[in-house]
Structure formats: C-alpha cells, structure tokens
Amino acid sequence: MLTLNCPYCGLDKDETELAYGGEAHLKRFGPGSTDEDFESYIFGRENPKGVHFERWRCASGCTKWFHAARCTVTMEVFGTYSAQTFEPPKAIKDAISKKRPGWTWRNFS
Amino acid sequence: MKRYSAFAIAREAFRQHKGWERAWANPEPKKAYDVVIIGAGGHGLATAYYLGKNFGITNVAIIEKGWLGGGNTGRNTTIIRSNYLQDPSAAIYEKARSLYEGLSQDLNYNIMFSPRGVLMLAQTEHEVRGYKRTAQANSLQGVTTEFINAQQVKKICPIMNIDGPRYPVLGGLWQARGGTARHDAVAWGYARACSDMGMHILQKTEVTGVTQEGGNVTGVETSRGHIGCNKLGIVVAGHSSVVADMAGFRLPLESVPLQALVSEPIKPCMDIVVMANTVHGYMSQSDKGEMVIGGGTDSFNGYHQRGSFHHLEETVRALIETFPMIARLKMLRHWGGIVDVTGDRSPILSKTPLGGCFINSGWGTGGFKAIPGSGWGFAELMAKGHSPLTAEFGLDRFREGRFIDESVAAGVAH
Ligand SMILES: Cc1cc2nc3c(=O)[nH]c(=O)nc-3n(C[C@H](O)[C@H](O)[C@H](O)COP(=O)(O)OP(=O)(O)OC[C@H]3O[C@@H](n4cnc5c(N)ncnc54)[C@H](O)[C@@H]3O)c2cc1C
Ligand SMILES: [Zn+2]
C-alpha cells in the first residue's frame, strides 16, 4: 500500500484515503491553441518507468490537492509538495538526485 | 516441422517420446531483417505469423526481452468475447473470436479454445439499459448476443445468488460463443508456426534504442547489438510509452498494474465465464478446477508488476455476495501485469511520426481476446500501409476527436 504525506494537513495517508489526479505540471491549452498543443495537453502523457510527478487529493482528509514525486517501479516516494507551484521545489529535486542521479522528466532534471 | 497428431503421439509412445523436436528455434541474430517486431507476446507473434502467412514476408525477427509469452499474454484471465458497443471494436474483436474458432487447426497446436459462453451481469438499472443497447448494437454488427433475465441467468449458472441485498442480478448480456483459451498455448502455437516459416524469435534480447535516418527507422539497438530493419512494429503492451520514447514520440497512454488470482482446484461448478462489471470482478473455472478471478486496475501509474492488495480484497468481497460459495475457498496465487490504457479504452494500431515504424498498443485490460484479429489487421497495416480492420484505431483519432469510446460501454474491459 502506498502512503503519502499530505503537505497541507501533515498526515500520512494510505492510498485508499487519497484520490489520484494524474500527471502533474501540465500546461493547459484551451480554445485558440493549435491542434498539436491541445492534443498533447489532453492526451499525451510521459508515463515514465521511473521518476514521476503526479497530483493527488487528500480525499478523505483535508480534501486539498497536492503534488507527489514517486518512482513508478519501486514505489519509492521522494516527497510531496504544495499544489501552488509550476515546478517541483529544489528540495524535492535534490532528494530525487540523491537516489536517481541524472534523472530527467520533461524539462526538469 | 513435424506435425502434431494422434498418430504422432502413438508413434512417440513406442519410442520413449524421443522423437519430439523443439517447438521453435533459438537462433543467433542476423545483421538485419525486412521487419522487426519488438515484443513476443500474443500480439507481436500473431502479427509476425500473418505477415508470413498472408503477405509472404518471412525475413522477420521478433525481439523479446524476457521469454516469449511472459508478459500480459501469460498473465491474463483469458476471457474471449466480442460483444463491444462501437462498430470498429466489434469488427476487430469478432474477427479475432472467429479466428480463435479455427486457430488450433490453423496452427496445428491445441490452444484449447473453449467457447463456453460469456455472461456479463447487469446488477444495476443502468447496466440493464446499457446491455440491452449493446445487444441491439451487436445484432446490427452481426455479433450474436442476447439480453437474458435473472431467471435465465440462474439456470445457466446455478451457483449464483441472484437476489443479493446490494447487487441483485437483474439480467445479463449473454454471448454463447465467447469463452476462454489456453493463454500460453496461443503464444506457443504462433511462435512455433513463425519459427517454422524461418522467422527468428530472439528471446532474452532487450531493445534499448531505436535508430533512424532522415525520418525513417533503420533498426534497433539491443542487448545483443544493433539489428537493422526496413519496418519496425512496436508491440510491447505496458512498456509502449518506454519504447515510443526511444523512437522519439509520446503516446496517449498510462501504464497501470492489473491483478488476478486463482483458488485451490475444486470440482467443476461453473461452466461459463461470468463478468460482474459493477463490482469489478470476473470469474471462470480452469480445466484444472481452479477458480480464476480477475479484478480492477490500480488507480495510479505503475510498472511494479504487483498492484495494490486492497484491490484483490475489494474484488473478492464484492464477488462473495453473488457467489457465496467462494467465501470458503483458499486462494493459491495472485499476480499482476502492466497494462497500457488509453483515454477511450480502445487500442492503438497505427503508423507513427517515425517513418516505417508502426505501433500496436493500448489493449489495456482486454487484449488477449483480440490477438488473432489484431495480428491479422496489424500485419496488413505493416505490409500495405492500410487495413480496414485497423483504420479507425490510428493515433490521429486523438487529435481529430474520433474516439472509439468503449469506456462508457463497459466499466471493465477484460
Ligand atoms: C491480470 C490480467 C488479466 C487480463 N485478463 C484478460 C482477459 O480476461 N481477456 C483479455 O482479452 N485480456 C485480458 N488481459 C489483457 C491481455 O493480457 C493483454 O491485452 C494482452 O495479453 C497483450 O498482449 P501483448 O502481446 O500486446 O503484450 P505482452 O504479452 O505483454 O507482450 C509484450 C512483450 O514485449 C516485451 N517487451 C517489452 N519491452 C521490451 C523491450 N524493450 N525489448 C524487448 N521486448 C520488450 C515484454 O517482455 C512482453 O513479453 C489481462 C491482463 C492482465 C494483466
Ligand atoms: Zn490533507
């Protein structure tokens, strides 16, 4: 069972108490954007085998959305952080680099 | 290749079974092939088989990082049905189902196809309406299904409790010609036939890169060196995004673990396949007597081939209401496979942004039933650049908004 720490209420939550929100840090493209951008935003996914950034909701807790950095192979959690950001904070990136030197994900590394 | 037959068994019985040959060869890789298929699961092997059989293309290698049939093909619960809602789905799944009927003869390999009937339970009013609609659609598509009432369900499957308090059985969508087959045998049968045509099945060979020149594929980097090709087929199920990344494009896919479990063997008690989509559970009895039970997928991406335990608990807990007798069964094994799920729950059989490179993926939780039809259509697409069976399943449907929406039709798509 996956356990994540909600950065808002500070509690450790089991996956059954959380709701998954898919890939994190998507840049939204709406009406007026090109077909390519719209398609890539709605459907294109990183789906990496390894380091991943994703959105979770503290569904049966404080109900807030937050971010998590996780390895999709080992299920290791590198950290959770606020939803009010466009990219993972430095502390999270450093935590990942310690365990997965040379990692990249979209434009982050 | 020596044919398998009753006569061969008798002949071998007289000489201590010393005359059986290896079912497929274990060759050294050549420098290049006309066609390279990545992934020796059912879909990759079937593609190679129909490339040879229907188009005479036999200078083919099928490259597999593990052992053939060791991916989802060897992990699935083998439900075969074609009662889909949308026309393109019904066409390819029904093609597959009808090929399954004659596949043992075609391959000279007993794939143990058992058309025992598949029943999809309606346990809510919503499902009743949905399945009635599917039955109507199926009759227009030439797929034989019918909506049956709760009493008929009880008659076909007496071990079922049809008046449970939470999920009473209100009826079901019955496809008498659906059923199961032996999953390994499907991979083995195709592999033997491919090897017999001179194709190379390269096991324990991992593809680590895709090479290209001027926008066209030129080959693959593997753990056994570079292997050249004119055409490349990526048929790697849960690892599609990983291999597509090597080829330089992204896919509309997410990979998640899907789990199944089997019980201790018991006497025959259920001779059909039952799917209960409201509670995300389905069950059949294997020839050995084990109850084969499948559940839902994890909600979040994962490549860890295990899955979250609570899904098994939920599946079994819900099935117990409808099948009270399983409450006392001991479960023997459980396992998971990584399935590749698209937004519209339909597969991708398509050209790709890389010239000469094709992809067959997105079968998600329900591609075993499609293996012969998918191989048939994908081989045609790779050989001729177009196939009526695969035309609607292109990657361009996501850009153009032409979804083949099976997610509304069935919550579970096994
Ligand atoms: C638990 C479970 C139950 C299921 N139940 C059903 C069911 O009842 N009915 C149904 O129709 N479907 C079912 N499915 C789905 C079905 O199993 C799959 O859709 C189908 O088997 C996919 O076949 P495939 O040949 O595409 O993939 P696989 O059989 O997974 O083959 C892909 C192969 O590619 C190889 N590969 C991956 N990456 C590389 C690389 N880099 N280099 C070389 N090789 C590579 C893998 O090792 C693997 O052998 C189920 C799946 C699971 C997991
Ligand atoms: Zn919280």
XYZ file of C-alpha atoms and ligand atoms in Angstrom:
577
model
C 0.000 0.000 0.000
C 1.236 3.418 -0.970
C 1.441 6.012 1.822
C 1.786 9.720 1.091
C 2.181 12.590 3.488
C -0.270 15.399 2.776
C 1.699 18.667 2.833
C -1.400 20.584 3.957
C -2.723 18.651 6.926
C 0.591 16.926 7.557
C -0.949 13.481 7.963
C 0.296 10.229 6.436
C -2.485 8.915 4.221
C -2.957 5.454 2.732
C -3.755 5.306 -0.965
C -7.339 4.266 -0.139
C -7.792 7.663 1.523
C -6.427 9.541 -1.464
C -7.637 10.205 -4.991
C -5.265 10.114 -7.945
C -5.200 13.118 -10.240
C -2.769 12.005 -12.940
C 0.322 13.686 -14.332
C 1.470 16.891 -12.652
C 2.625 20.244 -14.046
C 0.544 20.082 -17.233
C 0.413 23.336 -19.109
C -3.180 23.885 -20.084
C -4.128 24.716 -23.660
C -7.662 25.842 -24.383
C -9.653 27.369 -27.217
C -7.442 29.155 -29.745
C -4.457 26.873 -29.212
C -3.073 24.708 -32.015
C -4.401 21.173 -32.521
C -0.964 19.793 -31.608
C -0.803 21.660 -28.286
C -4.375 20.767 -27.412
C -3.881 17.080 -28.223
C -0.637 16.908 -26.328
C -2.171 18.601 -23.279
C -5.313 16.455 -23.203
C -3.898 13.054 -24.216
C -0.099 12.983 -24.473
C 1.496 11.578 -21.322
C 5.015 10.957 -20.033
C 4.041 7.640 -18.471
C 7.654 7.083 -17.363
C 9.168 3.937 -15.946
C 10.945 5.582 -13.029
C 10.714 9.103 -11.600
C 7.241 10.605 -11.968
C 5.439 13.718 -10.775
C 1.756 13.473 -10.113
C -1.286 15.072 -8.498
C -3.103 13.602 -5.548
C -6.051 14.750 -3.453
C -6.326 14.250 0.281
C -9.825 12.890 -0.419
C -10.868 11.631 2.991
C -8.765 14.161 4.881
C -8.398 17.886 4.313
C -9.616 17.403 0.670
C -6.812 19.571 -0.773
C -4.856 18.793 -3.936
C -1.095 18.317 -3.630
C 1.877 17.034 -5.650
C 3.992 13.924 -5.169
C 7.290 12.759 -6.670
C 7.417 8.981 -6.885
C 9.210 6.125 -8.639
C 6.724 4.078 -10.659
C 8.905 0.952 -10.475
C 9.950 0.759 -6.829
C 7.004 2.817 -5.480
C 9.551 4.873 -3.533
C 8.182 8.319 -2.605
C 10.746 11.121 -2.951
C 8.499 13.701 -1.364
C 5.216 15.582 -1.508
C 4.759 19.301 -2.033
C 2.267 22.085 -2.484
C -0.029 22.289 -5.490
C 0.646 26.054 -5.778
C 3.704 25.702 -8.000
C 4.574 25.215 -11.657
C 7.552 23.007 -10.951
C 8.930 20.779 -8.213
C 10.775 22.704 -5.471
C 14.535 22.390 -5.221
C 14.390 20.237 -2.088
C 12.349 17.617 -3.954
C 14.657 17.685 -6.985
C 17.671 17.252 -4.700
C 16.012 14.366 -2.901
C 15.491 12.644 -6.255
C 19.033 13.365 -7.455
C 20.408 11.684 -4.351
C 18.680 8.437 -5.253
C 18.422 8.684 -9.057
C 21.466 10.658 -10.240
C 20.957 12.033 -13.747
C 17.150 11.758 -13.714
C 15.090 13.812 -16.171
C 11.358 14.345 -16.572
C 10.038 16.595 -19.334
C 12.202 19.721 -18.957
C 13.077 19.113 -15.317
C 16.245 17.464 -14.109
C 8.317 -29.066 -38.681
C 6.795 -32.384 -37.695
C 3.034 -32.096 -37.365
C 1.339 -32.849 -34.075
C -1.363 -35.523 -34.414
C -2.893 -38.511 -32.681
C -0.656 -40.620 -34.894
C 2.445 -38.733 -33.704
C 1.525 -39.400 -30.073
C 1.149 -43.120 -30.827
C 4.448 -43.171 -32.736
C 6.305 -41.427 -29.917
C 4.727 -43.716 -27.330
C 6.587 -46.581 -28.999
C 9.990 -44.893 -28.742
C 10.030 -43.332 -25.283
C 8.986 -39.946 -26.695
C 12.476 -39.346 -28.044
C 11.312 -38.029 -31.399
C 9.664 -34.748 -30.335
C 11.508 -31.760 -31.766
C 11.937 -28.346 -30.210
C 8.839 -26.251 -30.891
C 10.868 -23.220 -32.004
C 14.492 -22.451 -32.774
C 16.842 -20.303 -30.712
C 18.860 -18.574 -33.476
C 21.710 -16.061 -33.414
C 20.519 -12.618 -34.578
C 21.241 -11.601 -38.176
C 22.598 -8.113 -39.002
C 19.246 -7.042 -40.438
C 15.729 -8.168 -41.292
C 12.957 -6.814 -43.502
C 10.694 -6.479 -40.477
C 11.491 -6.349 -36.771
C 8.730 -6.781 -34.210
C 9.532 -5.733 -30.632
C 7.675 -7.919 -28.114
C 6.971 -11.646 -28.356
C 3.583 -11.540 -26.674
C 0.482 -12.797 -28.421
C 0.039 -9.622 -30.474
C 3.650 -9.463 -31.679
C 3.772 -13.153 -32.584
C 0.373 -13.076 -34.306
C 1.497 -10.051 -36.317
C 4.592 -11.917 -37.478
C 2.561 -15.027 -38.264
C 0.079 -13.184 -40.518
C 2.901 -11.177 -42.150
C 4.249 -14.542 -43.289
C 1.004 -16.334 -43.935
C -0.989 -13.556 -45.646
C 1.793 -11.498 -47.234
C 4.729 -13.883 -47.699
C 7.023 -11.657 -45.589
C 9.197 -14.090 -43.631
C 12.525 -12.276 -43.190
C 11.268 -11.237 -39.772
C 12.676 -11.087 -36.246
C 10.577 -10.942 -33.107
C 12.679 -9.474 -30.298
C 11.751 -10.254 -26.704
C 13.500 -9.026 -23.572
C 12.301 -11.927 -21.436
C 10.781 -15.182 -22.586
C 8.054 -15.368 -25.198
C 4.562 -15.112 -23.785
C 5.920 -13.962 -20.412
C 4.201 -10.572 -20.483
C 0.490 -9.957 -20.176
C -0.235 -12.789 -22.585
C 0.938 -15.232 -19.920
C -0.728 -13.358 -17.059
C -4.261 -12.814 -18.234
C -7.530 -14.484 -17.336
C -8.196 -15.462 -20.983
C -11.718 -14.146 -21.466
C -12.673 -14.115 -25.142
C -15.733 -12.173 -26.270
C -16.708 -9.699 -28.964
C -19.813 -8.022 -27.533
C -18.485 -4.464 -27.796
C -20.627 -1.406 -28.395
C -18.801 0.517 -31.105
C -18.622 -0.793 -34.685
C -14.818 -0.712 -35.166
C -14.366 -2.635 -31.894
C -16.973 -5.246 -32.747
C -15.302 -5.715 -36.144
C -11.798 -6.409 -34.845
C -12.853 -8.421 -31.762
C -15.302 -10.514 -33.772
C -12.624 -11.154 -36.404
C -10.402 -12.352 -33.564
C -13.095 -14.516 -31.992
C -13.895 -16.191 -35.286
C -10.181 -16.808 -35.990
C -9.881 -18.348 -32.500
C -12.507 -20.922 -33.510
C -10.215 -22.421 -36.136
C -6.842 -21.488 -34.639
C -5.887 -24.913 -33.257
C -6.282 -26.404 -36.730
C -4.602 -23.463 -38.455
C -1.538 -23.578 -36.182
C -1.562 -27.366 -35.689
C -1.320 -26.535 -31.979
C -4.029 -27.101 -29.412
C -4.834 -23.688 -27.983
C -7.736 -25.215 -26.019
C -10.290 -22.699 -27.254
C -13.366 -23.293 -25.138
C -16.456 -21.417 -26.377
C -18.281 -21.989 -23.113
C -20.215 -18.728 -23.157
C -19.562 -15.359 -21.526
C -22.146 -13.697 -19.303
C -21.874 -10.036 -18.324
C -24.086 -9.466 -15.303
C -26.391 -6.485 -15.081
C -26.581 -5.552 -11.393
C -27.917 -2.019 -11.679
C -30.728 -0.485 -13.752
C -28.095 1.460 -15.586
C -26.339 -1.732 -16.642
C -29.630 -3.278 -17.761
C -30.216 -0.373 -20.124
C -26.588 -0.383 -21.254
C -26.504 -4.091 -22.075
C -29.846 -4.005 -23.859
C -28.404 -1.281 -26.013
C -25.237 -3.329 -26.622
C -27.312 -6.358 -27.611
C -29.113 -4.204 -30.202
C -25.831 -2.822 -31.496
C -24.380 -6.336 -31.689
C -27.290 -7.595 -33.778
C -26.626 -4.805 -36.284
C -22.926 -5.714 -36.278
C -23.610 -9.405 -36.897
C -22.330 -10.412 -33.455
C -24.626 -12.931 -31.773
C -25.543 -11.833 -28.239
C -28.769 -11.572 -26.272
C -30.025 -9.920 -23.131
C -31.346 -12.555 -20.720
C -33.340 -12.142 -17.485
C -32.341 -13.083 -13.937
C -34.109 -16.476 -14.009
C -32.250 -17.431 -17.181
C -29.001 -16.334 -15.512
C -29.734 -18.617 -12.562
C -30.412 -21.501 -14.934
C -27.122 -21.067 -16.821
C -25.127 -20.549 -13.623
C -26.786 -22.253 -10.628
C -24.050 -21.356 -8.101
C -25.006 -17.719 -8.396
C -27.078 -15.916 -5.788
C -29.315 -13.634 -7.840
C -31.015 -11.759 -5.007
C -28.155 -10.307 -3.024
C -29.018 -7.253 -0.925
C -26.551 -4.834 -2.507
C -26.132 -6.088 -6.044
C -29.111 -8.211 -7.081
C -28.741 -9.805 -10.511
C -31.218 -8.125 -12.847
C -30.207 -9.933 -16.029
C -27.196 -10.261 -18.242
C -25.642 -9.896 -21.665
C -25.011 -13.428 -22.906
C -22.580 -14.305 -25.676
C -22.866 -18.052 -26.125
C -19.871 -18.234 -28.481
C -17.467 -16.373 -26.224
C -15.249 -18.303 -23.834
C -11.623 -18.908 -22.952
C -8.420 -20.354 -24.433
C -5.110 -21.504 -23.014
C -3.079 -18.274 -22.903
C 0.424 -19.799 -23.095
C -0.638 -22.088 -25.908
C -1.711 -19.121 -28.032
C 1.796 -17.633 -27.745
C 3.496 -21.007 -28.161
C 1.372 -22.006 -31.165
C 2.085 -18.775 -33.029
C 5.778 -18.958 -32.060
C 6.119 -22.485 -33.399
C 4.450 -21.513 -36.681
C 6.629 -18.372 -37.029
C 9.801 -20.324 -36.369
C 8.687 -22.898 -38.929
C 8.415 -20.143 -41.563
C 12.070 -19.253 -40.850
C 11.409 -16.217 -38.680
C 13.788 -15.518 -35.795
C 12.401 -15.305 -32.282
C 15.168 -13.658 -30.257
C 14.456 -14.185 -26.573
C 16.407 -12.581 -23.719
C 17.186 -9.703 -26.087
C 16.159 -6.276 -24.838
C 15.591 -3.366 -27.182
C 17.355 -0.324 -25.712
C 17.125 2.168 -28.560
C 15.627 2.878 -31.959
C 17.915 4.118 -34.735
C 16.708 6.390 -37.518
C 17.918 8.325 -40.522
C 16.124 11.098 -42.385
C 12.884 10.482 -40.504
C 12.835 6.748 -41.225
C 13.577 3.870 -38.918
C 16.791 1.949 -39.646
C 16.855 -0.557 -36.820
C 17.064 -1.129 -33.098
C 19.825 -1.185 -30.517
C 19.595 -4.298 -28.409
C 21.437 -6.039 -25.599
C 22.907 -8.226 -28.383
C 23.972 -5.384 -30.684
C 22.374 -3.373 -33.463
C 19.748 -5.085 -35.601
C 18.703 -3.338 -38.795
C 15.234 -3.309 -40.360
C 13.117 -1.577 -43.002
C 9.971 -1.723 -40.939
C 9.529 -1.806 -37.188
C 6.483 -2.893 -35.190
C 6.334 -1.895 -31.511
C 4.103 -4.401 -29.718
C 5.110 -4.164 -26.057
C 1.839 -3.552 -24.158
C 2.638 -1.912 -20.773
C 6.037 -0.723 -21.986
C 4.732 1.096 -25.073
C 5.488 4.584 -23.724
C 9.025 3.494 -22.808
C 9.814 2.144 -26.286
C 7.988 5.014 -28.033
C 10.252 7.362 -26.082
C 13.264 5.607 -27.674
C 11.672 6.244 -31.076
C 11.099 9.903 -30.214
C 7.336 10.277 -29.770
C 4.807 10.378 -26.933
C 1.684 8.262 -26.647
C -1.754 8.896 -25.135
C -1.215 6.023 -22.689
C -0.872 5.393 -18.974
C 0.510 2.124 -17.609
C -1.069 0.537 -14.544
C -0.903 -2.860 -12.849
C -3.883 -5.190 -13.252
C -4.192 -8.194 -10.954
C -5.688 -11.652 -10.978
C -5.795 -14.597 -8.578
C -6.669 -18.296 -8.590
C -8.096 -20.544 -5.915
C -7.265 -24.098 -4.966
C -8.728 -26.551 -7.515
C -12.258 -27.744 -6.803
C -14.779 -29.958 -8.600
C -16.480 -28.498 -11.679
C -19.079 -25.976 -10.529
C -19.280 -23.293 -13.203
C -19.001 -23.970 -16.919
C -19.265 -20.395 -18.204
C -17.363 -17.125 -17.761
C -19.097 -14.536 -15.575
C -18.180 -10.860 -15.540
C -19.615 -8.550 -12.895
C -18.611 -5.100 -14.021
C -20.365 -3.083 -11.335
C -18.223 -4.700 -8.673
C -15.123 -5.042 -10.904
C -14.825 -8.774 -10.671
C -14.992 -11.694 -13.034
C -14.589 -15.420 -12.684
C -14.278 -18.670 -14.591
C -13.131 -22.182 -13.738
C -9.972 -23.538 -15.313
C -9.674 -27.088 -16.618
C -7.635 -27.889 -13.506
C -10.574 -26.768 -11.368
C -9.148 -23.510 -10.050
C -11.493 -20.553 -9.857
C -9.784 -17.836 -11.912
C -10.656 -14.373 -10.625
C -9.715 -11.010 -12.036
C -10.067 -7.593 -10.510
C -9.581 -3.922 -11.207
C -6.505 -1.863 -12.016
C -4.573 0.394 -9.684
C -5.716 3.987 -9.956
C -2.186 5.356 -10.362
C 0.662 4.707 -12.809
C 2.942 1.824 -12.010
C 5.412 -0.589 -13.555
C 5.846 -2.696 -10.426
C 4.023 -5.865 -11.623
C 2.327 -6.285 -8.288
C -0.558 -3.932 -7.754
C -2.216 -2.763 -4.564
C -3.504 -5.530 -2.348
C -6.723 -3.776 -1.427
C -7.990 -4.246 -4.995
C -7.996 -8.005 -4.525
C -9.810 -7.590 -1.259
C -12.467 -5.386 -2.866
C -12.956 -7.772 -5.790
C -13.340 -10.851 -3.656
C -15.528 -9.100 -1.105
C -17.928 -7.995 -3.828
C -17.970 -11.349 -5.627
C -18.880 -13.189 -2.423
C -22.358 -11.699 -2.444
C -23.042 -13.084 -5.913
C -21.051 -16.314 -5.433
C -21.457 -17.185 -1.711
C -19.584 -20.492 -2.180
C -16.254 -18.779 -2.855
C -16.224 -17.416 0.704
C -14.672 -20.679 1.860
C -12.176 -21.128 -0.960
C -8.469 -20.821 -0.321
C -6.652 -18.630 -2.801
C -3.395 -20.061 -4.108
C -1.660 -17.421 -6.156
C -2.037 -13.845 -7.252
C -0.050 -11.768 -9.704
C -0.125 -8.627 -11.786
C 0.684 -7.423 -15.278
C 1.309 -3.901 -16.562
C -1.482 -2.824 -18.871
C -1.448 0.183 -21.193
C -4.657 2.176 -21.011
C -5.866 4.836 -23.465
C -8.384 7.580 -22.754
C -11.151 5.941 -24.786
C -10.290 2.385 -23.631
C -9.644 1.362 -27.246
C -6.359 0.148 -28.730
C -3.927 1.960 -30.998
C -2.928 0.214 -34.249
C -1.202 2.900 -36.177
C 1.548 4.463 -38.188
C 3.733 6.728 -36.063
C 5.562 10.030 -36.548
C 8.656 7.930 -37.403
C 8.626 6.587 -40.966
C 8.465 2.782 -41.244
C 7.634 2.485 -37.554
C 4.230 1.147 -36.514
C 2.660 0.689 -33.105
C 0.178 -1.838 -31.737
C -0.708 -0.955 -28.145
C -3.362 0.309 -25.772
C -5.101 -3.068 -25.444
C -5.139 -2.350 -21.745
C -7.045 -4.830 -19.654
C -8.636 -6.707 -22.542
C -6.364 -7.596 -25.420
C -5.985 -11.357 -25.117
C -9.314 -11.908 -26.870
C -8.119 -9.734 -29.743
C -4.806 -11.427 -30.509
C -5.653 -13.157 -33.827
C -7.673 -10.195 -35.173
C -5.085 -7.661 -34.072
C -2.262 -9.673 -35.648
C -4.286 -10.027 -38.840
C -5.030 -6.312 -39.149
C -1.657 -5.041 -37.934
C 0.194 -7.324 -40.373
C -1.905 -5.861 -43.186
C -1.204 -2.328 -41.955
C 2.551 -3.022 -41.828
C 2.619 -4.782 -45.211
C 0.328 -2.472 -47.201
C 0.123 0.737 -45.178
C -3.604 0.357 -44.701
C -6.066 -2.132 -43.228
C -9.853 -1.884 -42.952
C -9.657 -3.599 -39.547
C -7.280 -1.033 -38.055
C -8.297 2.120 -39.954
C -10.290 3.646 -37.078
C -7.641 2.836 -34.456
C -4.992 5.307 -35.627
C -3.157 7.730 -33.366
C -4.736 10.602 -35.313
C -8.103 9.877 -33.702
C -6.970 11.693 -30.577
C -6.152 14.858 -32.481
C -9.326 14.641 -34.533
C -11.606 13.732 -31.644
C -12.849 10.497 -33.269
C -12.829 8.391 -30.139
C -13.928 4.790 -30.097
C -15.426 5.150 -26.698
C -15.656 1.782 -25.006
C -15.262 3.255 -21.533
C -18.937 4.137 -21.453
C -19.845 0.704 -22.737
C -18.072 -1.379 -20.104
C -16.554 -0.238 -16.844
C -14.251 -3.236 -17.043
C -12.930 -4.191 -20.432
C -11.353 -7.626 -19.961
C -4.213 -9.820 -14.807
C -4.639 -9.599 -16.223
C -5.844 -10.142 -16.682
C -6.245 -9.957 -18.004
N -7.403 -10.564 -18.426
C -7.756 -10.516 -19.727
C -8.889 -11.253 -20.188
O -9.562 -11.963 -19.434
N -9.216 -11.170 -21.512
C -8.498 -10.406 -22.378
O -8.854 -10.341 -23.547
N -7.393 -9.705 -21.969
C -7.010 -9.750 -20.665
N -5.895 -9.059 -20.231
C -5.163 -8.192 -21.183
C -4.224 -9.004 -22.049
O -3.412 -9.816 -21.239
C -3.322 -8.085 -22.867
O -4.079 -7.099 -23.530
C -2.567 -8.864 -23.941
O -2.024 -10.052 -23.420
C -1.472 -8.004 -24.516
O -0.677 -8.785 -25.361
P 0.630 -8.192 -25.974
O 1.194 -9.226 -26.866
O 0.316 -6.870 -26.556
O 1.541 -7.892 -24.709
P 2.564 -8.833 -23.791
O 2.034 -10.220 -23.788
O 2.706 -8.118 -22.549
O 3.833 -8.820 -24.691
C 4.686 -7.709 -24.799
C 6.093 -8.217 -24.722
O 7.001 -7.151 -25.003
C 8.166 -7.387 -24.278
N 8.954 -6.152 -24.182
C 8.652 -5.011 -23.508
N 9.635 -4.105 -23.638
C 10.587 -4.675 -24.420
C 11.862 -4.231 -24.902
N 12.362 -3.023 -24.604
N 12.588 -5.089 -25.666
C 12.117 -6.330 -25.971
N 10.919 -6.780 -25.539
C 10.166 -5.965 -24.771
C 7.671 -7.891 -22.942
O 8.674 -8.609 -22.257
C 6.473 -8.750 -23.347
O 6.776 -10.114 -23.446
C -5.455 -9.196 -18.906
C -4.240 -8.655 -18.454
C -3.827 -8.858 -17.133
C -2.515 -8.272 -16.688
Zn -4.569 16.583 3.811
